[in-house]
XYZ file of N, CA, C and O in Angstrom:
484
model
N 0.849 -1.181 0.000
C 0.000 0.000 0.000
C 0.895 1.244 0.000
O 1.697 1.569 0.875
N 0.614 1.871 -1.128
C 1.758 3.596 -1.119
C 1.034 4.368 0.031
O -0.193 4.405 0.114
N 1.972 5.050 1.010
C 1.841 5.664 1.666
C 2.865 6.822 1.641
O 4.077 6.612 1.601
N 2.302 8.082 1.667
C 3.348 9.026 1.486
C 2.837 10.342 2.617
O 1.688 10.783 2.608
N 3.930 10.845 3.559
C 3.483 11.610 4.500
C 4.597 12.447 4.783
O 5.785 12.182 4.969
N 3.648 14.037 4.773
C 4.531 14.754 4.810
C 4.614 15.528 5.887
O 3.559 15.712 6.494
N 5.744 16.115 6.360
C 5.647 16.687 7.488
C 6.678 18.253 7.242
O 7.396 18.340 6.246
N 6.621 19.219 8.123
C 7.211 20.487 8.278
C 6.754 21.847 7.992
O 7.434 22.869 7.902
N 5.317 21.673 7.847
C 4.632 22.729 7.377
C 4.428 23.660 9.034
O 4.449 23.109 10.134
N 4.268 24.941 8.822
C 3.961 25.433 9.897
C 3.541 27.188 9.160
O 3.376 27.641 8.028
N 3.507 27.770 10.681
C 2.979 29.349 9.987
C 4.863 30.337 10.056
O 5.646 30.312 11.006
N 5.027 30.998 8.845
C 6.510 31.720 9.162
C 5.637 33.009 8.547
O 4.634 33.072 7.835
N 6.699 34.224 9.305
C 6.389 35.261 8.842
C 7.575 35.412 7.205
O 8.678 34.891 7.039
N 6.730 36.369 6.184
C 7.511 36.653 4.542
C 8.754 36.780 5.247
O 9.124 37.315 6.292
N 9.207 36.194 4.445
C 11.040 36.096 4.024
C 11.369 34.887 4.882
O 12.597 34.856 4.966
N 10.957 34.107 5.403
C 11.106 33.687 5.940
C 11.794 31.905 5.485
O 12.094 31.717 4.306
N 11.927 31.054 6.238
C 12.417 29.365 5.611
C 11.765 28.261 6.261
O 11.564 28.315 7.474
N 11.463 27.403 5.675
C 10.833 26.098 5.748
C 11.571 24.979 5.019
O 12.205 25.119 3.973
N 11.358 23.542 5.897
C 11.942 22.310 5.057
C 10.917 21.458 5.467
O 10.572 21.137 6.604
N 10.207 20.938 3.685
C 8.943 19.842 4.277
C 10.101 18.773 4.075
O 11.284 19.019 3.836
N 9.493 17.526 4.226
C 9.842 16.176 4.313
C 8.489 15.182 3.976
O 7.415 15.103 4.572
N 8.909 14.579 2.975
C 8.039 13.456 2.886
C 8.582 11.932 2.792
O 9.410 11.544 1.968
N 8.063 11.271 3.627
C 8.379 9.579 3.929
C 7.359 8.753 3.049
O 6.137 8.686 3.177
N 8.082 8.214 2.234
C 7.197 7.355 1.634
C 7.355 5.658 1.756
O 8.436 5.188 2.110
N 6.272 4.835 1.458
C 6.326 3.433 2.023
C 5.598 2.951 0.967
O 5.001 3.556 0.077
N 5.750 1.579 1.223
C 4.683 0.580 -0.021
C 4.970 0.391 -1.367
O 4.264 -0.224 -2.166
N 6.331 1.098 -1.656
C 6.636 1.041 -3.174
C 8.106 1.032 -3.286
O 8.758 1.131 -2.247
N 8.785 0.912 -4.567
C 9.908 0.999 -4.528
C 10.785 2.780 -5.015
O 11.173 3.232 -6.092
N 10.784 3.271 -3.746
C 10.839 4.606 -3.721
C 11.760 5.158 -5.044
O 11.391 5.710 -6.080
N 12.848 4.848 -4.662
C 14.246 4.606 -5.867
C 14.056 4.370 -7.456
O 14.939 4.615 -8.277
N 12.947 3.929 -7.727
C 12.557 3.858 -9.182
C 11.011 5.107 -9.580
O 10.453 5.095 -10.677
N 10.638 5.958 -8.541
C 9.541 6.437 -9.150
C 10.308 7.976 -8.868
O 11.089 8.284 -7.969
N 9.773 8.787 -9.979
C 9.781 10.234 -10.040
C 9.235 10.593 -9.052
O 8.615 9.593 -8.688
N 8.964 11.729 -8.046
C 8.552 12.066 -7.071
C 8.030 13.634 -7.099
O 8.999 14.371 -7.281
N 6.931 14.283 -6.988
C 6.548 15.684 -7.007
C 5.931 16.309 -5.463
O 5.507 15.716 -4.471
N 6.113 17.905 -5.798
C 5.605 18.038 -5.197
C 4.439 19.249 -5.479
O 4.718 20.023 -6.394
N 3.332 19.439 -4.860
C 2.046 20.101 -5.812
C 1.697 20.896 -4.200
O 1.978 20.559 -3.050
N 1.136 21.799 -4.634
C 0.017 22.623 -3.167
C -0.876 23.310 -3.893
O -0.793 23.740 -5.044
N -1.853 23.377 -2.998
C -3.131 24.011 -3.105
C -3.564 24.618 -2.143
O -3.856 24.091 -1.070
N -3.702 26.333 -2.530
C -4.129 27.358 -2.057
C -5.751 27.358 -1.570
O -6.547 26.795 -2.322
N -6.186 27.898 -0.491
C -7.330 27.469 -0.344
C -8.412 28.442 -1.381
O -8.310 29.635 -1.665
N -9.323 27.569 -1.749
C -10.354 28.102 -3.053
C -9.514 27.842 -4.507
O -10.072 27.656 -5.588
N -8.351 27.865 -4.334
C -8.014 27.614 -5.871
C -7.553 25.930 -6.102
O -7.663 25.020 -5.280
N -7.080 25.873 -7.321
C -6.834 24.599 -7.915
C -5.054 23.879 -7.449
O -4.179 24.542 -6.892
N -4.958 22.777 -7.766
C -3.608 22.098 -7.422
C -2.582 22.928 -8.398
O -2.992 23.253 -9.512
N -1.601 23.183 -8.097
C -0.545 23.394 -8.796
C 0.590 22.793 -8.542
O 0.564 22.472 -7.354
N 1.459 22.509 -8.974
C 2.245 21.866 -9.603
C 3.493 22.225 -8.784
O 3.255 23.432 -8.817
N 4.336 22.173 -8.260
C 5.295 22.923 -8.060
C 6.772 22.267 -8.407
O 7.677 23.031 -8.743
N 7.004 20.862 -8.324
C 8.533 20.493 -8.357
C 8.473 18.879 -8.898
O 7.596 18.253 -8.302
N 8.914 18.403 -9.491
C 9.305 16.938 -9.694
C 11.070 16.519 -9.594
O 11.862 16.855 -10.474
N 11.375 15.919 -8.647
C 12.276 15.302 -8.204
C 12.366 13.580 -9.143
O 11.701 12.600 -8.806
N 13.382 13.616 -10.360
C 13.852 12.606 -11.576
C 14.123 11.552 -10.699
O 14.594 11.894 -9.614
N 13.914 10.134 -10.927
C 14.477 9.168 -10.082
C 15.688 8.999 -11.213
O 16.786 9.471 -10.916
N 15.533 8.384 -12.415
C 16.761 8.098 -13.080
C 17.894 9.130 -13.166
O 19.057 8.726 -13.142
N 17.559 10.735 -13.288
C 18.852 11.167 -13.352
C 19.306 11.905 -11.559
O 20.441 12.156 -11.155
N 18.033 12.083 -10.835
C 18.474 12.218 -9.929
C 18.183 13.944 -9.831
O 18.120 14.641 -8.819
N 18.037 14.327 -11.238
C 17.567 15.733 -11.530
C 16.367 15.913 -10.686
O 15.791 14.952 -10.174
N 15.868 17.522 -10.491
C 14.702 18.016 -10.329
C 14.531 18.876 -10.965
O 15.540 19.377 -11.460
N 13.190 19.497 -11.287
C 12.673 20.620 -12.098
C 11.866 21.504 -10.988
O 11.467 20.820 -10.046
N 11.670 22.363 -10.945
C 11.158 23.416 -10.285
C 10.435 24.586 -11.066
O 10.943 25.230 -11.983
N 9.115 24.760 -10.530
C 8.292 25.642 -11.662
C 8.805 27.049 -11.662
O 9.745 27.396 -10.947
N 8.332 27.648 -12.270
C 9.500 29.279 -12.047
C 8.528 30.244 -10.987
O 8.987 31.383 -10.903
N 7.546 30.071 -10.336
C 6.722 30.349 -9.620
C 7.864 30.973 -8.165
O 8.088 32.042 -7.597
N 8.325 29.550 -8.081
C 8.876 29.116 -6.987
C 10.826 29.032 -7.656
O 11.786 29.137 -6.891
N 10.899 28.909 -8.577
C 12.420 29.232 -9.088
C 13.481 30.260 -8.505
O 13.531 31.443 -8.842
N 14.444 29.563 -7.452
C 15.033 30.358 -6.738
C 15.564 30.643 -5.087
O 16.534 31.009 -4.424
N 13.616 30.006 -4.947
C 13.652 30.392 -3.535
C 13.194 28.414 -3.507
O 13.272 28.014 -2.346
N 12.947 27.734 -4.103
C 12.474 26.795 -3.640
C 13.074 25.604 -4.267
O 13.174 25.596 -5.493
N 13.714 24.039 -3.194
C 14.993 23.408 -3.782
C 14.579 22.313 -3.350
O 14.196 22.363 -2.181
N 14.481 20.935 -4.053
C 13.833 19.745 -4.028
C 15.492 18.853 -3.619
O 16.563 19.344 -3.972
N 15.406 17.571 -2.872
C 15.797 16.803 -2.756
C 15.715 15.812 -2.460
O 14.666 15.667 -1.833
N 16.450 14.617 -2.574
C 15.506 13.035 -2.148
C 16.859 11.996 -1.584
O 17.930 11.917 -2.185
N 16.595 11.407 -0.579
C 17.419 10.346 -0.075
C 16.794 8.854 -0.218
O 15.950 8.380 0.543
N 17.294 8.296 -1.189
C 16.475 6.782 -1.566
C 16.779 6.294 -0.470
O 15.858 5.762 0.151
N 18.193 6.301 0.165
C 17.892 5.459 1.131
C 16.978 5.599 2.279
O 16.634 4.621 2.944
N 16.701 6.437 2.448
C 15.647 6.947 3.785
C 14.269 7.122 2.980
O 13.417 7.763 3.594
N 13.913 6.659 1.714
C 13.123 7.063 1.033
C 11.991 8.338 1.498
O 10.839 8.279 1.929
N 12.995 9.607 1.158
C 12.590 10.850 1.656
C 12.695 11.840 0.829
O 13.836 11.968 0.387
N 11.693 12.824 0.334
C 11.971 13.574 -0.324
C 11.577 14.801 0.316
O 10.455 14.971 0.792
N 12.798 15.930 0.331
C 12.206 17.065 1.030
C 12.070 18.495 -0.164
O 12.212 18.445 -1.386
N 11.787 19.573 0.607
C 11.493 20.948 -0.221
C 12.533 22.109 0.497
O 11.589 22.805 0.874
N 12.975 22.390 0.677
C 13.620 23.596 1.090
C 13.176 24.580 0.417
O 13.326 24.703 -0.799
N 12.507 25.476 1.255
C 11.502 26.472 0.765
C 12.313 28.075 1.633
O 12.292 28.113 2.863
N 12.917 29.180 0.887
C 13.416 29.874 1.763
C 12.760 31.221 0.869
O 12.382 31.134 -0.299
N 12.723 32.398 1.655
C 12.067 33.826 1.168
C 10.611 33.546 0.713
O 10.213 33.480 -0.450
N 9.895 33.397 1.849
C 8.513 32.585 1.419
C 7.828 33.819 1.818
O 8.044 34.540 2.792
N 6.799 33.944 0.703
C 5.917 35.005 0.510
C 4.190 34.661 0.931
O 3.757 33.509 0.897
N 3.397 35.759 1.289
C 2.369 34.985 1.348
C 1.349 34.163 0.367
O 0.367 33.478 0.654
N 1.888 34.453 -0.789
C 0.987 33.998 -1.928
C 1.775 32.059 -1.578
O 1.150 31.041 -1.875
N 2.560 32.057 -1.215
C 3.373 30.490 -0.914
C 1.988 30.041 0.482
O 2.105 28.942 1.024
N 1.411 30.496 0.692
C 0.224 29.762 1.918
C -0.309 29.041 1.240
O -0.897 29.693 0.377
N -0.540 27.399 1.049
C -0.957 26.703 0.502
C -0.985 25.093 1.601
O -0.149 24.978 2.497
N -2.214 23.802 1.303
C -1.675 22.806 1.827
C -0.243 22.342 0.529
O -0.021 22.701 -0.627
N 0.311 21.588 1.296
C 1.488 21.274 0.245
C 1.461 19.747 0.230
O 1.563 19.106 1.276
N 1.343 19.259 -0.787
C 1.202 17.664 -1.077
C 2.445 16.852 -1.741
O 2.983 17.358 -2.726
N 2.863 15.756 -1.297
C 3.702 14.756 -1.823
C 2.971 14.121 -2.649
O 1.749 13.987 -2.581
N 3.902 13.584 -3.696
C 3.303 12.762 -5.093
C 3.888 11.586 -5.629
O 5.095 11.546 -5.871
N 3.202 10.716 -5.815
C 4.558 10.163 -6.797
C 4.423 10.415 -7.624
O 3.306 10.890 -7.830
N 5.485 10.330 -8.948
C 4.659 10.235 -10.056
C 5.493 12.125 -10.599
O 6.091 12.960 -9.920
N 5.222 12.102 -11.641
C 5.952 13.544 -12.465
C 4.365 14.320 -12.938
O 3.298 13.722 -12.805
N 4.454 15.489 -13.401
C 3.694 16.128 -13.927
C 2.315 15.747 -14.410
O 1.223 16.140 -14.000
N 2.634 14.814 -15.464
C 1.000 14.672 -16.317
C 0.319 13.488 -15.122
O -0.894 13.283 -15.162
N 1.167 12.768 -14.110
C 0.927 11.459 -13.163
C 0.331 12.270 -12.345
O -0.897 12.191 -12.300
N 0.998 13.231 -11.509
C 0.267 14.184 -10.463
C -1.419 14.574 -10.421
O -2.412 14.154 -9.826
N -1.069 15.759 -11.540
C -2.212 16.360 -11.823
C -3.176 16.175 -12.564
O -3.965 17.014 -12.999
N -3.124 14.296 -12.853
C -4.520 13.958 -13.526
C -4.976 12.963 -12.528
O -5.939 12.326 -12.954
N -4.534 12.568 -11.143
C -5.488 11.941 -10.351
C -4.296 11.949 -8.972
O -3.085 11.776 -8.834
N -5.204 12.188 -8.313
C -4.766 12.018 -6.618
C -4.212 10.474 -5.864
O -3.708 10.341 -4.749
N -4.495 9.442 -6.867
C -4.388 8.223 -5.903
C -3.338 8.294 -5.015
O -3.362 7.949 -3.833
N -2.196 8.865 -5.780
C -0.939 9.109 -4.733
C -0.273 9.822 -3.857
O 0.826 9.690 -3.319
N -1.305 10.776 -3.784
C -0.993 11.994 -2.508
C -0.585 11.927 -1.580
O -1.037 10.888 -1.098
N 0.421 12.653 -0.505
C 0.004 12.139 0.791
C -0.888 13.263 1.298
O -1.313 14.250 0.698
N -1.040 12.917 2.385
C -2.649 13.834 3.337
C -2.260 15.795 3.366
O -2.996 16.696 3.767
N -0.974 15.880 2.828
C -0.592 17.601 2.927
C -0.391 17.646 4.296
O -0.788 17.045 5.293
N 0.824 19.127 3.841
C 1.196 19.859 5.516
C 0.507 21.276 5.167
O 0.082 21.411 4.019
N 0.409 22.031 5.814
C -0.038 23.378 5.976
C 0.925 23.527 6.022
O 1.646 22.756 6.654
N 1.685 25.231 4.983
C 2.226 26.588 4.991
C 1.299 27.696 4.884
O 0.486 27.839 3.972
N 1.492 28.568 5.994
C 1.208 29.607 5.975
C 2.173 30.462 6.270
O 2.898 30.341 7.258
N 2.271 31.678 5.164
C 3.330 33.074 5.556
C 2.027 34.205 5.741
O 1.039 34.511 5.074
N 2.514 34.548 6.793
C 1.675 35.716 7.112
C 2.253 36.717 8.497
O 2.374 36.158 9.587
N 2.461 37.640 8.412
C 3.161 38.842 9.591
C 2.175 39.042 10.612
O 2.398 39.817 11.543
């Protein structure tokens, strides 16, 4: 059973830094692409990062380009976000994925349950 859970969300005031973490189980972590997506409350999922299993690459949307840095430890099968100069438009739940872009955002089976970010002074 995929299980993916994320943790490190909290409230920071703008400019501020955050590191989520997501633990994943039930699959073979090391062979799947890994994303990460949030959703603002009232609006739709967006997309934010896919972490490559084969090259080890990540992509990062330009939203977030800069201030926001994906990484993954197969062996701890963990993928985190390092999120730094966070603005309030960044208040969103933030979701773990497996799975890359078109896998993400055409069905949820693989979510984990989201952390809350909120930036706000």
């Amino acid at each position: 059973q995929v299980q993916l859970v994320e943790s490190g969300g909290d409230m920071v005031q703008p400019g501020g830094s955050l590191t989520l973490s997501c633990v994943a189980s039930g699959f073979t972590f090391s062979t799947y692409d890994m994303s990460w997506v949030r959703q603002a409350p009232g609006k739709g999922p967006e997309w934010i990062a896919t972490s490559y299993a084969n090259s080890g690459r990540s992509v990062i949307d330009l939203s977030v380009r800069g201030r926001f840095t994906v990484s993954r430890d197969n062996s701890k099968n963990t993928m985190s976000m390092q999120m730094n100069n966070l603005r309030p438009e960044d208040t969103a739940l933030y979701y773990c994925a497996r799975g890359e872009y078109k896998d993400v955002m055409s069905r949820r089976d693989y979510w984990g349950q989201g952390t809350q970010v909120t930036v706000s002074s």
